[in-house]
Amino acid sequence: MKIIIAFTALFLASCGASTSTKDASDRLTAPSIEEVTIPSIDELASLEIVFADSELIPTMGAIATDPNSPNYGSVMYPAYSGASFLAAILVHAIVQGSVTAKENERRRTAADLVLEKYPLLSDGYIVEGLELSDEKVSVNDHDISLIKSELSDPNQVAGPLYAAVYPVLIMSQSEESLILQNEVRVYSVLQTETPLQTATVEIVRSQKCKEISAFECWARNDSENLKSAIQGMFLESIQLALAIESIQATADAATSETVRYLEDGHKKVERGQVLEQSCNHLRFMTLRGVIKSVPLLEDTCQLSVQDSTTS
């Protein structure tokens, strides 16, 4: 009889313990705080910018893919730092066909000679040269303040979102055009392995001093024109990259067409969807998915001013 009573007591005790454990488990798993939500770009007041190389923006001279063509070929180099970046450039097949590595290197070295004239570009453009502390970009009619991170470790970024950027500056051989290629990857601090969105942007700027040489134009006033161009190009690349979702929607609704624009003092032709166009400027998305901002072949802004004045 004592044995039966003992087993009964043990059974009741175990049931009570099980119930107690279940209640405790329910209390632990019940949400005591609200779930963390990832904001959209349109909800951000500010965005931290983390440079892949915290010190220098790589620079290079443009290489023509054809001796009679000013085109250099749009290439983003994934090995983005120091010697590995330069090695990636050297081994990349810039021209199609059986070009030897030695010839490839010779063409790269020759192309980069144009940078020697510009102290700001010869060894890479110093990231500190970009002033972002008081800058804002407008994305879908929403202003976002930019914060230049002094850190290269994204785990130390305040968040909730940050943008990792991979810019490259390219000077054309005639020095008529400066090109910025920038890949922008937006991450959440909660998930730093996979970007929430990625965009590749290419900005082309042509020097506007018609009465003097291209070099004199970029270098005048202690290279103020060159600094200003790089600053504006970088900000525009961020603005366009952050608006990739709305830009993609616009491109999807547009028909592909032949786009003609000015680069390196020559007409360049490419297929893509036009996003917007003004009297001297054009934005379009290429068939490769790159957002491009380029000058038109003819600047008709002055003509528009004259027409409005005479009328």
Short mmCIF file of C-alpha atoms in Angstrom, two decimals:
data_model
loop_
_atom_site.label_atom_id
_atom_site.label_comp_id
_atom_site.label_asym_id
_atom_site.label_seq_id
_atom_site.Cartn_x
_atom_site.Cartn_y
_atom_site.Cartn_z
CA MET A 1 0.00 0.00 0.00
CA LYS A 2 2.88 2.32 0.89
CA ILE A 3 4.40 1.62 -2.52
CA ILE A 4 1.18 2.64 -4.31
CA ILE A 5 0.96 5.86 -2.27
CA ALA A 6 4.58 6.67 -3.06
CA PHE A 7 4.09 6.20 -6.82
CA THR A 8 0.92 8.32 -6.73
CA ALA A 9 2.73 11.12 -4.95
CA LEU A 10 5.60 10.95 -7.45
CA PHE A 11 3.19 11.07 -10.41
CA LEU A 12 1.36 14.11 -9.02
CA ALA A 13 4.63 15.85 -8.30
CA SER A 14 5.90 15.24 -11.84
CA CYS A 15 2.67 16.58 -13.35
CA GLY A 16 2.95 19.69 -11.25
CA ALA A 17 6.57 20.17 -12.26
CA SER A 18 5.66 19.68 -15.93
CA THR A 19 2.88 22.25 -15.71
CA SER A 20 5.17 24.65 -13.88
CA THR A 21 7.91 24.18 -16.50
CA LYS A 22 5.43 24.74 -19.34
CA ASP A 23 4.14 27.95 -17.71
CA ALA A 24 7.70 29.19 -17.25
CA SER A 25 8.51 28.32 -20.86
CA ASP A 26 5.45 30.21 -22.07
CA ARG A 27 6.48 33.22 -20.04
CA LEU A 28 9.99 33.10 -21.52
CA THR A 29 8.85 32.80 -25.13
CA ALA A 30 6.08 35.38 -24.86
CA PRO A 31 7.25 38.61 -26.54
CA SER A 32 8.11 41.10 -23.83
CA ILE A 33 9.28 43.77 -26.28
CA GLU A 34 8.30 44.71 -29.80
CA GLU A 35 10.06 42.96 -32.66
CA VAL A 36 12.87 44.98 -34.24
CA THR A 37 11.82 46.14 -37.71
CA ILE A 38 14.14 47.16 -40.52
CA PRO A 39 13.24 50.65 -41.79
CA SER A 40 12.92 51.44 -45.46
CA ILE A 41 15.21 53.96 -47.18
CA ASP A 42 12.33 56.46 -47.22
CA GLU A 43 12.11 56.29 -43.42
CA LEU A 44 15.76 57.13 -42.75
CA ALA A 45 16.82 60.49 -41.35
CA SER A 46 20.51 59.68 -41.83
CA LEU A 47 22.68 57.00 -43.39
CA GLU A 48 26.22 56.02 -42.53
CA ILE A 49 28.61 55.56 -45.47
CA VAL A 50 31.29 52.88 -45.04
CA PHE A 51 34.08 52.97 -47.65
CA ALA A 52 35.53 49.65 -48.77
CA ASP A 53 38.92 51.33 -48.52
CA SER A 54 38.70 53.85 -45.70
CA GLU A 55 41.68 55.86 -46.98
CA LEU A 56 41.73 55.94 -50.78
CA ILE A 57 39.35 55.80 -53.73
CA PRO A 58 41.18 53.84 -56.47
CA THR A 59 41.96 55.79 -59.64
CA MET A 60 42.89 54.61 -63.13
CA GLY A 61 43.39 55.88 -66.64
CA ALA A 62 40.86 54.81 -69.26
CA ILE A 63 41.92 52.05 -71.65
CA ALA A 64 40.38 52.02 -75.12
CA THR A 65 38.91 48.65 -76.09
CA ASP A 66 39.69 49.54 -79.70
CA PRO A 67 42.54 51.74 -80.94
CA ASN A 68 40.07 53.91 -82.85
CA SER A 69 37.47 54.04 -80.07
CA PRO A 70 37.39 56.21 -76.93
CA ASN A 71 35.45 53.50 -75.07
CA TYR A 72 37.19 52.01 -72.08
CA GLY A 73 34.69 49.36 -71.09
CA SER A 74 32.73 49.51 -67.83
CA VAL A 75 34.33 47.20 -65.30
CA MET A 76 33.89 46.99 -61.53
CA TYR A 77 36.82 45.20 -59.92
CA PRO A 78 35.81 42.93 -57.01
CA ALA A 79 39.32 42.73 -55.50
CA TYR A 80 38.97 46.18 -53.99
CA SER A 81 42.05 47.06 -51.96
CA GLY A 82 45.72 47.75 -52.39
CA ALA A 83 47.80 45.31 -54.38
CA SER A 84 44.94 42.88 -54.94
CA PHE A 85 42.94 45.63 -56.63
CA LEU A 86 45.82 46.49 -58.94
CA ALA A 87 46.42 42.81 -59.66
CA ALA A 88 42.76 42.40 -60.64
CA ILE A 89 43.13 45.24 -63.13
CA LEU A 90 46.30 43.80 -64.60
CA VAL A 91 44.96 40.28 -65.14
CA HIS A 92 41.56 41.35 -66.45
CA ALA A 93 41.11 40.81 -70.18
CA ILE A 94 40.45 44.39 -71.19
CA VAL A 95 40.38 43.56 -74.86
CA GLN A 96 38.90 40.41 -76.31
CA GLY A 97 41.12 37.88 -78.01
CA SER A 98 44.43 36.31 -77.11
CA VAL A 99 46.10 39.29 -75.47
CA THR A 100 49.05 38.30 -73.31
CA ALA A 101 49.32 39.37 -69.69
CA LYS A 102 52.43 41.37 -70.58
CA GLU A 103 50.59 43.36 -73.25
CA ASN A 104 47.69 43.82 -70.88
CA GLU A 105 50.01 45.20 -68.23
CA ARG A 106 51.71 47.48 -70.74
CA ARG A 107 48.37 48.98 -71.76
CA ARG A 108 47.36 49.47 -68.14
CA THR A 109 50.64 51.17 -67.30
CA ALA A 110 50.38 53.42 -70.37
CA ALA A 111 46.78 54.33 -69.57
CA ASP A 112 47.64 55.31 -66.00
CA LEU A 113 50.26 57.82 -67.15
CA VAL A 114 47.46 60.39 -67.52
CA LEU A 115 47.08 60.38 -63.73
CA GLU A 116 50.64 61.60 -63.14
CA LYS A 117 49.57 65.12 -64.11
CA TYR A 118 47.07 65.22 -61.25
CA PRO A 119 48.51 64.96 -57.71
CA LEU A 120 44.98 64.39 -56.38
CA LEU A 121 44.58 61.27 -58.55
CA SER A 122 48.05 59.81 -59.04
CA ASP A 123 48.00 57.48 -56.03
CA GLY A 124 44.24 57.33 -55.50
CA TYR A 125 41.85 60.03 -54.33
CA ILE A 126 41.95 60.58 -50.57
CA VAL A 127 38.60 59.74 -48.98
CA GLU A 128 39.06 62.67 -46.59
CA GLY A 129 38.71 64.91 -49.63
CA LEU A 130 34.99 64.14 -49.68
CA GLU A 131 32.95 66.41 -47.43
CA LEU A 132 29.82 64.57 -46.34
CA SER A 133 29.18 66.00 -42.87
CA ASP A 134 26.70 68.65 -44.03
CA GLU A 135 25.49 66.88 -47.16
CA LYS A 136 22.03 65.46 -47.83
CA VAL A 137 20.64 63.47 -50.72
CA SER A 138 17.02 63.51 -51.80
CA VAL A 139 15.55 60.07 -52.41
CA ASN A 140 11.93 59.92 -53.55
CA ASP A 141 11.39 63.48 -52.22
CA HIS A 142 12.84 62.48 -48.84
CA ASP A 143 16.07 64.03 -47.55
CA ILE A 144 18.69 61.77 -45.97
CA SER A 145 21.76 63.14 -44.17
CA LEU A 146 24.99 61.33 -44.98
CA ILE A 147 27.52 60.38 -42.32
CA LYS A 148 31.00 59.37 -43.44
CA SER A 149 32.13 56.48 -41.27
CA GLU A 150 35.65 56.58 -39.90
CA LEU A 151 35.42 52.83 -39.33
CA SER A 152 35.97 50.02 -41.79
CA ASP A 153 34.27 47.45 -39.56
CA PRO A 154 30.51 47.40 -40.27
CA ASN A 155 29.92 45.70 -36.90
CA GLN A 156 30.70 49.04 -35.27
CA VAL A 157 28.21 51.02 -37.35
CA ALA A 158 25.33 52.56 -35.40
CA GLY A 159 22.71 51.73 -38.01
CA PRO A 160 19.94 50.77 -38.38
CA LEU A 161 21.07 50.74 -42.05
CA TYR A 162 24.41 51.59 -43.60
CA ALA A 163 25.81 51.76 -47.14
CA ALA A 164 29.05 50.05 -48.12
CA VAL A 165 30.52 51.84 -51.14
CA TYR A 166 33.07 50.73 -53.75
CA PRO A 167 33.94 53.79 -55.86
CA VAL A 168 36.51 53.94 -58.70
CA LEU A 169 37.58 57.11 -60.51
CA ILE A 170 38.60 56.91 -64.19
CA MET A 171 40.25 59.71 -66.16
CA SER A 172 39.88 59.56 -69.94
CA GLN A 173 43.03 59.82 -72.05
CA SER A 174 41.99 63.15 -73.58
CA GLU A 175 41.10 64.36 -70.05
CA GLU A 176 37.81 65.63 -71.46
CA SER A 177 35.80 63.35 -69.14
CA LEU A 178 36.07 62.07 -65.60
CA ILE A 179 34.08 58.92 -64.81
CA LEU A 180 33.00 57.60 -61.42
CA GLN A 181 31.88 53.99 -61.09
CA ASN A 182 30.37 53.21 -57.70
CA GLU A 183 28.78 50.05 -56.39
CA VAL A 184 26.57 50.75 -53.37
CA ARG A 185 25.36 47.97 -51.08
CA VAL A 186 22.82 48.81 -48.38
CA TYR A 187 22.90 46.59 -45.30
CA SER A 188 20.99 46.28 -42.06
CA VAL A 189 23.11 46.12 -38.89
CA LEU A 190 21.01 43.07 -38.00
CA GLN A 191 22.17 41.25 -41.13
CA THR A 192 25.61 42.19 -42.44
CA GLU A 193 26.10 39.15 -44.64
CA THR A 194 23.53 39.89 -47.34
CA PRO A 195 22.73 43.41 -48.65
CA LEU A 196 19.14 44.59 -48.65
CA GLN A 197 19.77 46.20 -52.03
CA THR A 198 22.68 46.69 -54.42
CA ALA A 199 23.13 49.17 -57.25
CA THR A 200 25.94 50.01 -59.65
CA VAL A 201 26.08 53.62 -60.81
CA GLU A 202 28.28 55.32 -63.39
CA ILE A 203 28.58 59.11 -63.54
CA VAL A 204 30.29 60.91 -66.44
CA ARG A 205 31.41 64.53 -66.08
CA SER A 206 32.92 66.59 -68.88
CA GLN A 207 35.11 69.61 -68.26
CA LYS A 208 33.37 72.83 -69.32
CA CYS A 209 36.27 75.24 -69.91
CA LYS A 210 36.20 75.60 -73.67
CA GLU A 211 38.79 78.38 -73.83
CA ILE A 212 41.58 76.40 -72.09
CA SER A 213 42.92 72.85 -72.11
CA ALA A 214 41.16 70.07 -70.21
CA PHE A 215 44.06 69.79 -67.77
CA GLU A 216 44.04 73.52 -67.04
CA CYS A 217 40.31 73.36 -66.51
CA TRP A 218 40.46 70.54 -63.95
CA ALA A 219 43.59 71.92 -62.24
CA ARG A 220 42.69 75.62 -62.05
CA ASN A 221 42.27 77.25 -58.62
CA ASP A 222 44.20 74.51 -56.84
CA SER A 223 42.19 71.77 -58.59
CA GLU A 224 38.92 73.19 -57.28
CA ASN A 225 37.03 72.10 -60.42
CA LEU A 226 38.32 68.53 -60.01
CA LYS A 227 37.41 68.40 -56.31
CA SER A 228 33.97 69.84 -56.95
CA ALA A 229 33.30 67.36 -59.76
CA ILE A 230 34.30 64.36 -57.62
CA GLN A 231 32.19 65.61 -54.71
CA GLY A 232 29.12 66.08 -56.91
CA MET A 233 29.60 62.78 -58.74
CA PHE A 234 29.88 60.83 -55.50
CA LEU A 235 26.76 62.42 -54.01
CA GLU A 236 24.80 61.77 -57.19
CA SER A 237 25.91 58.13 -57.22
CA ILE A 238 24.63 57.67 -53.65
CA GLN A 239 21.34 59.38 -54.47
CA LEU A 240 20.73 57.20 -57.52
CA ALA A 241 21.81 53.99 -55.78
CA LEU A 242 19.45 54.56 -52.85
CA ALA A 243 16.58 55.11 -55.28
CA ILE A 244 17.25 51.83 -57.14
CA GLU A 245 13.79 50.38 -56.44
CA SER A 246 11.86 53.29 -57.95
CA ILE A 247 14.42 53.60 -60.77
CA GLN A 248 14.05 49.92 -61.59
CA ALA A 249 10.27 50.32 -61.70
CA THR A 250 10.63 53.26 -64.11
CA ALA A 251 13.04 51.29 -66.30
CA ASP A 252 10.72 48.26 -66.36
CA ALA A 253 7.90 50.46 -67.66
CA ALA A 254 10.09 52.05 -70.37
CA THR A 255 11.05 50.70 -73.78
CA SER A 256 14.69 50.02 -74.59
CA GLU A 257 16.14 52.51 -77.04
CA THR A 258 19.45 53.67 -78.45
CA VAL A 259 20.95 56.32 -76.19
CA ARG A 260 23.51 58.77 -77.54
CA TYR A 261 25.60 60.86 -75.18
CA LEU A 262 28.94 62.65 -74.80
CA GLU A 263 32.00 61.01 -73.30
CA ASP A 264 35.65 61.95 -73.73
CA GLY A 265 34.65 64.51 -76.33
CA HIS A 266 33.07 61.83 -78.56
CA LYS A 267 29.63 60.46 -79.22
CA LYS A 268 28.97 57.23 -77.36
CA VAL A 269 26.07 54.91 -78.19
CA GLU A 270 24.44 52.43 -75.83
CA ARG A 271 21.12 50.64 -75.43
CA GLY A 272 18.98 51.20 -72.36
CA GLN A 273 15.84 52.66 -70.81
CA VAL A 274 15.77 56.46 -70.43
CA LEU A 275 14.89 57.53 -66.89
CA GLU A 276 14.95 61.31 -67.29
CA GLN A 277 16.41 63.94 -69.59
CA SER A 278 17.04 67.67 -69.43
CA CYS A 279 18.53 70.17 -71.88
CA ASN A 280 22.10 69.02 -71.15
CA HIS A 281 21.86 65.84 -69.11
CA LEU A 282 20.55 62.29 -69.36
CA ARG A 283 19.98 59.43 -66.96
CA PHE A 284 19.29 55.91 -68.16
CA MET A 285 19.60 52.28 -67.13
CA THR A 286 21.75 50.11 -69.34
CA LEU A 287 20.83 46.60 -70.42
CA ARG A 288 23.42 45.45 -67.87
CA GLY A 289 21.41 47.07 -65.09
CA VAL A 290 23.86 49.96 -64.51
CA ILE A 291 22.37 53.37 -63.74
CA LYS A 292 24.21 55.97 -65.85
CA SER A 293 24.22 59.75 -65.58
CA VAL A 294 25.80 61.38 -68.62
CA PRO A 295 26.01 64.68 -70.56
CA LEU A 296 24.04 65.00 -73.78
CA LEU A 297 25.82 65.41 -77.09
CA GLU A 298 24.60 69.00 -77.33
CA ASP A 299 23.96 71.35 -74.45
CA THR A 300 20.76 73.17 -75.42
CA CYS A 301 20.28 74.93 -72.07
CA GLN A 302 21.82 78.17 -73.33
CA LEU A 303 19.65 78.05 -76.44
CA SER A 304 16.59 77.60 -74.24
CA VAL A 305 17.58 80.69 -72.21
CA GLN A 306 18.04 82.73 -75.38
CA ASP A 307 14.71 81.57 -76.80
CA SER A 308 12.89 82.50 -73.60
CA THR A 309 14.63 85.89 -73.54
CA THR A 310 13.72 86.75 -77.13
CA SER A 311 10.13 85.61 -76.66
#
